[in-house]
mmCIF file of C-alpha atoms and ligand atoms in Angstrom:
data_model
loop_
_atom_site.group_PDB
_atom_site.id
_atom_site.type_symbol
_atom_site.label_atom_id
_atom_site.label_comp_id
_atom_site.label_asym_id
_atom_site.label_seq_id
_atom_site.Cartn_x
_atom_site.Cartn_y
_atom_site.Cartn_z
ATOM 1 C CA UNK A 185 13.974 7.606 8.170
ATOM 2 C CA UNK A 186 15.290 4.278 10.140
ATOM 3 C CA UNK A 187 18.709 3.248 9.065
ATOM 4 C CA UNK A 188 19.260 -0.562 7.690
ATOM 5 C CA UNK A 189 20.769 -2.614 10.177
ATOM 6 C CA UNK A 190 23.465 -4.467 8.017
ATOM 7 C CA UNK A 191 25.252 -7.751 8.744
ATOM 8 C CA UNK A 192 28.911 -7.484 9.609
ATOM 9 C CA UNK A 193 29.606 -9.288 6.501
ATOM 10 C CA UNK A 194 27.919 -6.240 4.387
ATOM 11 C CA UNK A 195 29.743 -3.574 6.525
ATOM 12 C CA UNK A 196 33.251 -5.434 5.253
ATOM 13 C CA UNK A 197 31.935 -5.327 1.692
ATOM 14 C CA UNK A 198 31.086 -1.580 1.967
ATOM 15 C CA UNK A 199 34.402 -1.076 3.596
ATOM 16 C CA UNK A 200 36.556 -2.378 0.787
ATOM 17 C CA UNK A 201 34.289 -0.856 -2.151
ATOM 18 C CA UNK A 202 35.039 2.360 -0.615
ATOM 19 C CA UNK A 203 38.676 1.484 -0.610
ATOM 20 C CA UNK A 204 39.021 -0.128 -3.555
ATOM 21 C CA UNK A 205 36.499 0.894 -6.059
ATOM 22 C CA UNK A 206 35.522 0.329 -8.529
ATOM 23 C CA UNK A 207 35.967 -3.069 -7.432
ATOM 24 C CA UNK A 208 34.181 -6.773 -9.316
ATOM 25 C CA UNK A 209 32.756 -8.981 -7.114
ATOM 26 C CA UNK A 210 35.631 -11.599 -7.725
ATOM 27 C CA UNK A 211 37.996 -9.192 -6.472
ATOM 28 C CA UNK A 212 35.661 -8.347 -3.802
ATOM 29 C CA UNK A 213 35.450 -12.309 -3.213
ATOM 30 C CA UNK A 214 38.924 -13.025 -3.052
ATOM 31 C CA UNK A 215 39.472 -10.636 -0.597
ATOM 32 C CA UNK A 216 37.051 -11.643 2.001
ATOM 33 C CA UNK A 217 38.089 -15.284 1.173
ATOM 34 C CA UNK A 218 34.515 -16.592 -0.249
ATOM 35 C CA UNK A 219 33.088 -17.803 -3.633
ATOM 36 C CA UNK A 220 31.422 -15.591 -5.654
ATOM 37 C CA UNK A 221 28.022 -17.174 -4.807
ATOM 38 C CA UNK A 222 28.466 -16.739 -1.540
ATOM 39 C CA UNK A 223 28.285 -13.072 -1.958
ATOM 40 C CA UNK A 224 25.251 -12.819 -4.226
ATOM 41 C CA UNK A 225 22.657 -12.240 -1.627
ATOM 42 C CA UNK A 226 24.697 -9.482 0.457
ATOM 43 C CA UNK A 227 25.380 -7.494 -3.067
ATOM 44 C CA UNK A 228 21.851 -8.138 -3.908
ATOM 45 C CA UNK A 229 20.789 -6.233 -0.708
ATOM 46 C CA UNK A 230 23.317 -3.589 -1.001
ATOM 47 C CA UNK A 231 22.395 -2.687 -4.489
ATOM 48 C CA UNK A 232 19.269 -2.822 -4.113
ATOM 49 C CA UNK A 233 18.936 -0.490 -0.857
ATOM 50 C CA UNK A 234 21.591 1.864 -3.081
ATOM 51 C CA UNK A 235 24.588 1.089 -0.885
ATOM 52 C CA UNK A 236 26.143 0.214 -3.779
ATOM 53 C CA UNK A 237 26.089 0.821 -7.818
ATOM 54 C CA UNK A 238 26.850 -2.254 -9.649
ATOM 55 C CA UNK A 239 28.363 -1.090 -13.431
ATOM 56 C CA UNK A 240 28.850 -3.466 -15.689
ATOM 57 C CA UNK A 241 32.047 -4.935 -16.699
ATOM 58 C CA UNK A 242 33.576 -1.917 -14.484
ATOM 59 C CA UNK A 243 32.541 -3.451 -11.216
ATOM 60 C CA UNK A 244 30.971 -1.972 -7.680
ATOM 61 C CA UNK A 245 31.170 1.724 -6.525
ATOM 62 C CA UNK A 246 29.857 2.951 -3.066
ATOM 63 C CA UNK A 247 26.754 5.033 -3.922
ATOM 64 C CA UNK A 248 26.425 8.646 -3.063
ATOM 65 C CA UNK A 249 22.693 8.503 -2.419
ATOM 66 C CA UNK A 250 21.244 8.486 0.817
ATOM 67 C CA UNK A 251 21.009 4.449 1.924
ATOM 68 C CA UNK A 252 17.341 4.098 1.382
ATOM 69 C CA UNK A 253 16.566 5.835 -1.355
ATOM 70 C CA UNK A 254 16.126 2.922 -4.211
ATOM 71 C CA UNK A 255 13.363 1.098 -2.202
ATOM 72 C CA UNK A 256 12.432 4.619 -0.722
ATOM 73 C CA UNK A 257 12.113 5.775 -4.306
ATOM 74 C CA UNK A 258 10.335 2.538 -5.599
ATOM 75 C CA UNK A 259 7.926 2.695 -2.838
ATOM 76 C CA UNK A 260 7.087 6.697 -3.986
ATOM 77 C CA UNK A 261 6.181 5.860 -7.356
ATOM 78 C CA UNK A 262 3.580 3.484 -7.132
ATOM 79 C CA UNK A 263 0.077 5.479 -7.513
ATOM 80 C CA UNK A 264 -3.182 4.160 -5.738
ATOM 81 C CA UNK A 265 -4.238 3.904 -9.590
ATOM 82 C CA UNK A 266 -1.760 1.122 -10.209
ATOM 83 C CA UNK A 267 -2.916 -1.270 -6.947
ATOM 84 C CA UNK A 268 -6.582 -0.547 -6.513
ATOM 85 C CA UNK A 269 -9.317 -2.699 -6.900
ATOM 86 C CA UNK A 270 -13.234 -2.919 -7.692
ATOM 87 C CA UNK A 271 -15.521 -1.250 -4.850
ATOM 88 C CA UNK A 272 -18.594 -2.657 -4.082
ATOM 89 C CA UNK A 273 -21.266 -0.261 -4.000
ATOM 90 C CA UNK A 274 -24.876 -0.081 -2.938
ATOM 91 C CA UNK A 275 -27.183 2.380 -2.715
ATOM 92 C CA UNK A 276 -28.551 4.092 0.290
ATOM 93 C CA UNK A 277 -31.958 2.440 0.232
ATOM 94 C CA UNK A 278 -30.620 -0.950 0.165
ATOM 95 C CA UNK A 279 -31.833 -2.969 2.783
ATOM 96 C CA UNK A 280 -29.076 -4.274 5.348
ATOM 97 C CA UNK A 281 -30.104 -7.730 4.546
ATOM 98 C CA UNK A 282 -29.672 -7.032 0.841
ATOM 99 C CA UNK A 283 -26.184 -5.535 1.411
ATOM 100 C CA UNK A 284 -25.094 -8.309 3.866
ATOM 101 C CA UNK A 285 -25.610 -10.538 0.982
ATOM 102 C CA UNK A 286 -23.946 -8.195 -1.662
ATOM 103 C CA UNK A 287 -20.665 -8.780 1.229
ATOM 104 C CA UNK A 288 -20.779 -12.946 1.265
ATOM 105 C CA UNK A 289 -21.647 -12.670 -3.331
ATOM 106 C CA UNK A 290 -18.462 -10.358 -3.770
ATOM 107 C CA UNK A 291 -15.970 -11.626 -0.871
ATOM 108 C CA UNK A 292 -15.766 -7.850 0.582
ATOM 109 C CA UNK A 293 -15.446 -6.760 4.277
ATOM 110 C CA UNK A 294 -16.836 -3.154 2.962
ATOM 111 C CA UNK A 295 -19.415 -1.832 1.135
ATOM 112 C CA UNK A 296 -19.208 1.836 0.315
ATOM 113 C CA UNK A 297 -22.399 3.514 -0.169
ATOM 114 C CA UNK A 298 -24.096 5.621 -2.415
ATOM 115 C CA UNK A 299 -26.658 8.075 -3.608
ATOM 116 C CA UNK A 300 -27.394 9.473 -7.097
ATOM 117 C CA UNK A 301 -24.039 8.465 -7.901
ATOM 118 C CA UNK A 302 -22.695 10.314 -5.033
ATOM 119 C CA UNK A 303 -20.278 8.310 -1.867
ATOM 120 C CA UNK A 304 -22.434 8.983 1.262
ATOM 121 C CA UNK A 305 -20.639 6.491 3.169
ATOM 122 C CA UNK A 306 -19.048 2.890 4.185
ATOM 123 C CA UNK A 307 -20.599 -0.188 6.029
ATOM 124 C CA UNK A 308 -18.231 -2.730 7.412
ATOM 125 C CA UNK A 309 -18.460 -6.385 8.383
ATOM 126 C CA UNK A 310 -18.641 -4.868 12.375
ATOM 127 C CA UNK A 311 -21.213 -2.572 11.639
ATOM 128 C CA UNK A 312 -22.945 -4.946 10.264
ATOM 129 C CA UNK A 313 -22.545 -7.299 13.124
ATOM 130 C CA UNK A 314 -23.790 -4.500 15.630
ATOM 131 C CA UNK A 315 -26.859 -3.886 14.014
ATOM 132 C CA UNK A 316 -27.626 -7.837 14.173
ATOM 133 C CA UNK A 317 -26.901 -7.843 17.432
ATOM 134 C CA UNK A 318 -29.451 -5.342 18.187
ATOM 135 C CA UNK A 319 -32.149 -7.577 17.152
ATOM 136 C CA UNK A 320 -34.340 -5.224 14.707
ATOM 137 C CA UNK A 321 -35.265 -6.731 11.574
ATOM 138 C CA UNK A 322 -32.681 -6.452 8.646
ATOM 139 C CA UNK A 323 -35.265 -6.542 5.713
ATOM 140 C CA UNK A 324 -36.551 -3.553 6.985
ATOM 141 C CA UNK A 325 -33.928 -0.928 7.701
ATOM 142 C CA UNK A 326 -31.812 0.774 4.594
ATOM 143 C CA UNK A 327 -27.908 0.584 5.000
ATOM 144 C CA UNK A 328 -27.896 4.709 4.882
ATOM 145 C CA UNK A 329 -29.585 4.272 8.873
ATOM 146 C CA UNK A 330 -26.398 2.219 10.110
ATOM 147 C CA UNK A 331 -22.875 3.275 8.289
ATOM 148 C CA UNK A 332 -20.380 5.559 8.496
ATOM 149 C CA UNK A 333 -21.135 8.696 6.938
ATOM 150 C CA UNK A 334 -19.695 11.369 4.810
ATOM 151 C CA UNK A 335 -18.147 14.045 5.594
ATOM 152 C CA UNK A 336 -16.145 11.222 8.010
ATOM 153 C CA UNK A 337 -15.166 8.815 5.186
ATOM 154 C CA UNK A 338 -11.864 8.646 4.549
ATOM 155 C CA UNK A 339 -10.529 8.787 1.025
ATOM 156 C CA UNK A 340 -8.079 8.397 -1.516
ATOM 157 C CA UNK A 341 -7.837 9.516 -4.971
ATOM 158 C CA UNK A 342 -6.253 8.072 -8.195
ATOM 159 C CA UNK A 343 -2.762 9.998 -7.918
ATOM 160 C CA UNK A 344 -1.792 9.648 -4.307
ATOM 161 C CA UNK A 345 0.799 7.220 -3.085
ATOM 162 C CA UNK A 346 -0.020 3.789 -2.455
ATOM 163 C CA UNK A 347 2.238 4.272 0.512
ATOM 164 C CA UNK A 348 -0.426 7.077 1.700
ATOM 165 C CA UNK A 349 -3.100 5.120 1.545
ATOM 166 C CA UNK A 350 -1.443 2.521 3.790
ATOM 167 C CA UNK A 351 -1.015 5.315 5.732
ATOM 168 C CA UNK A 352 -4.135 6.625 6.308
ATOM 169 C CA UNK A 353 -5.697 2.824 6.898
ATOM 170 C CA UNK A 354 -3.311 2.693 9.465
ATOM 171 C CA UNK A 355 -3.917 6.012 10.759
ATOM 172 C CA UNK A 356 -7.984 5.969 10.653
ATOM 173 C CA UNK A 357 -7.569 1.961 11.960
ATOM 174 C CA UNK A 358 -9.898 0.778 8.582
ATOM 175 C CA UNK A 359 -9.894 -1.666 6.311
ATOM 176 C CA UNK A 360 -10.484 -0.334 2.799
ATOM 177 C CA UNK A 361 -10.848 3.254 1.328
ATOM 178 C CA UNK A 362 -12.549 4.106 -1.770
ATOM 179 C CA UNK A 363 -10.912 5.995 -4.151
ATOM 180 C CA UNK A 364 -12.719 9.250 -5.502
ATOM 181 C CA UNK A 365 -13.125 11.660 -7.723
ATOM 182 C CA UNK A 366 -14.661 14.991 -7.775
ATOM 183 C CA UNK A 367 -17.959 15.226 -8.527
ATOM 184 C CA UNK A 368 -18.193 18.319 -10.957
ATOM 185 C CA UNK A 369 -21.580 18.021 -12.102
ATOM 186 C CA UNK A 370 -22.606 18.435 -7.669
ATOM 187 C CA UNK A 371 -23.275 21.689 -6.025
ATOM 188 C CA UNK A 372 -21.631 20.314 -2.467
ATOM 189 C CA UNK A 373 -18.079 21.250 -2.028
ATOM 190 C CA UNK A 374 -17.618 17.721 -0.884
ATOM 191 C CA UNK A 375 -19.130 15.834 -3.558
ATOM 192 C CA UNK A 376 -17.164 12.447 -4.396
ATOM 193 C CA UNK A 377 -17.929 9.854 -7.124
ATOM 194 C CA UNK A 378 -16.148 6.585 -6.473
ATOM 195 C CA UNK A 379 -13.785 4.907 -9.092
ATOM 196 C CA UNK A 380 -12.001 1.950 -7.158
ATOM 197 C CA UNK A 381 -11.086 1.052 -3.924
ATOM 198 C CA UNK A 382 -7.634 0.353 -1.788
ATOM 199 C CA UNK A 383 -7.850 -2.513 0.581
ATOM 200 C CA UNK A 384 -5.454 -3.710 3.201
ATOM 201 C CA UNK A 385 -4.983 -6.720 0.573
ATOM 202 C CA UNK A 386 -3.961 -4.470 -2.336
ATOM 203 C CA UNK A 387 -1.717 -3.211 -0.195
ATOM 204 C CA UNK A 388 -0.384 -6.680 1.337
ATOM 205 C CA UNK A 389 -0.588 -7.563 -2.576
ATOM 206 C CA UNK A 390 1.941 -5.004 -3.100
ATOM 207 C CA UNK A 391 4.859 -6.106 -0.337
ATOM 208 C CA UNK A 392 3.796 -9.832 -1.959
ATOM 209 C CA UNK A 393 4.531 -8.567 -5.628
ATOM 210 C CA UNK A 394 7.723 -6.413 -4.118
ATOM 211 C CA UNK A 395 8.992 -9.307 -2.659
ATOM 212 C CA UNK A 396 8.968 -10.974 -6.536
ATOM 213 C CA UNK A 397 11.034 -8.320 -7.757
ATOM 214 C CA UNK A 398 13.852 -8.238 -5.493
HETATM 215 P P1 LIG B 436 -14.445 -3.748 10.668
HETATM 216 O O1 LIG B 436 -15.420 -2.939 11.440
HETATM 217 O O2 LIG B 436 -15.086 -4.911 9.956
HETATM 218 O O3 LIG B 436 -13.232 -4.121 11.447
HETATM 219 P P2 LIG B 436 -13.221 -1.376 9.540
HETATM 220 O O4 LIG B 436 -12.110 -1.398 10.556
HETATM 221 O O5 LIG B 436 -12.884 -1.018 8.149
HETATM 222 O O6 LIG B 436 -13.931 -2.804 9.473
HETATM 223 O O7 LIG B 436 -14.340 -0.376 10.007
HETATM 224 C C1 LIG B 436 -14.326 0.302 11.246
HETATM 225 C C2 LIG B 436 -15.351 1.418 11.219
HETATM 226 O O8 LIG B 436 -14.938 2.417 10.272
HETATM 227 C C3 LIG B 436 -16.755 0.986 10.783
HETATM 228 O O9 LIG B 436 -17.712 1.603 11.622
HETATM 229 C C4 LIG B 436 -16.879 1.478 9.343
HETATM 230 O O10 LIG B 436 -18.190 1.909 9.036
HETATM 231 C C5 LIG B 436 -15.934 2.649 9.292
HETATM 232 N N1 LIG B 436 -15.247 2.777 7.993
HETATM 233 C C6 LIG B 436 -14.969 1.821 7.086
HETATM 234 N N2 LIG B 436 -14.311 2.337 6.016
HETATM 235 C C7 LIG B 436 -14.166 3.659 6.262
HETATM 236 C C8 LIG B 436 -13.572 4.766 5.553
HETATM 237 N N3 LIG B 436 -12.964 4.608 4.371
HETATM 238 N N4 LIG B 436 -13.622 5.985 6.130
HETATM 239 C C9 LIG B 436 -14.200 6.167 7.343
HETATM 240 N N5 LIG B 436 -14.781 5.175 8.045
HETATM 241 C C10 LIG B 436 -14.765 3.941 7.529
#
């Protein structure tokens, strides 16, 4: 895990909470010659990357957690079920014209694709593009000819991390992965139903609604 790179400013607050705490920020002020105000936004950081403990009406103490560990331990506990979205799904026979149209109606860059309920697999906006550039007719051929298929879709489900899923749309270089279920009522080991979906904008929704927070 990287270490915070801290102004020099936050270093001499961290020194003299470690020498003097517990210690209120208008002591801590006063000492460093500044007003109060002034050192609002380095406490804010500090406490909030667990540099610090702020107590009430007792004053700052230099926390014996590891540095990261608040936003480490913020990040951990969001689920994929609390930032996922509704997938778009078609079903295998749909024609690629049909499902290019199903992309522009819902605003998607993916459709995921299935059969008898079942994920078989995920068409993007490139593969889409390919096939058009190939020049056969689009009212003719079913998506289940030109996408990805299972077993090479990549998938979440409801109770990972939302921090693996950025993962593994980093890792796999994709934009969106549908989040699954088993399939009980399927023979095939691999069977998924899909639920929702995680998008590279749930997850850029997340730093947004992170940053609102802090
Ligand atoms: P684009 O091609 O529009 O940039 P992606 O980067 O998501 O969109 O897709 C890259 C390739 O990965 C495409 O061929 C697509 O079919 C496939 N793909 C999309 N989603 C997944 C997924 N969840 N698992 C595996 N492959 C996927």
């Amino acid at each position: 895990m990287k270490k915070i790179k801290l102004s020099q400013r936050q270093e001499g607050i961290i020194k003299l909470v470690k020498e003097h705490e517990p210690i209120t920020s208008e002591h801590l002020a006063s000492k460093l010659n500044v007003t109060r105000a002034a050192l609002r936004p380095d406490l804010a950081i500090l406490t909030m990357t667990g540099i610090l403990e702020a107590k009430p009406k007792v004053g700052y103490t230099y926390s014996k957690k590891p540095s990261y560990s608040l936003i480490y331990d913020y990040i951990r506990n969001i689920k994929v079920k609390d930032i996922m979205s509704q997938p778009v799904v078609v079903n295998e026979a749909t024609t690629v014209y049909d499902a290019i149209v199903n992309l522009f109606l819902n605003d998607v860059g993916t459709l995921f694709v299935e059969n008898n309920g079942i994920l078989v697999g995920a068409i993007s906006r490139k593969d889409f593009l390919k096939f058009a550039m190939g020049g056969t007719d689009m009212h003719k051929v079913p998506v289940g000819i030109i996408m990805t298929r299972m077993p090479n879709i990549v998938v979440v489900n409801e109770e990972e991390d939302a921090y693996e899923a950025a993962i593994k749309i980093i890792e796999h270089e994709i934009d969106s992965l549908p989040v699954v279920i088993k399939a009980t009522d399927n023979d095939k080991k691999d069977a998924f139903k899909i639920i929702g979906k995680v998008s590279k904008t749930n997850i850029t929704k997340l730093l947004v609604k992170m940053g609102e927070r802090s």
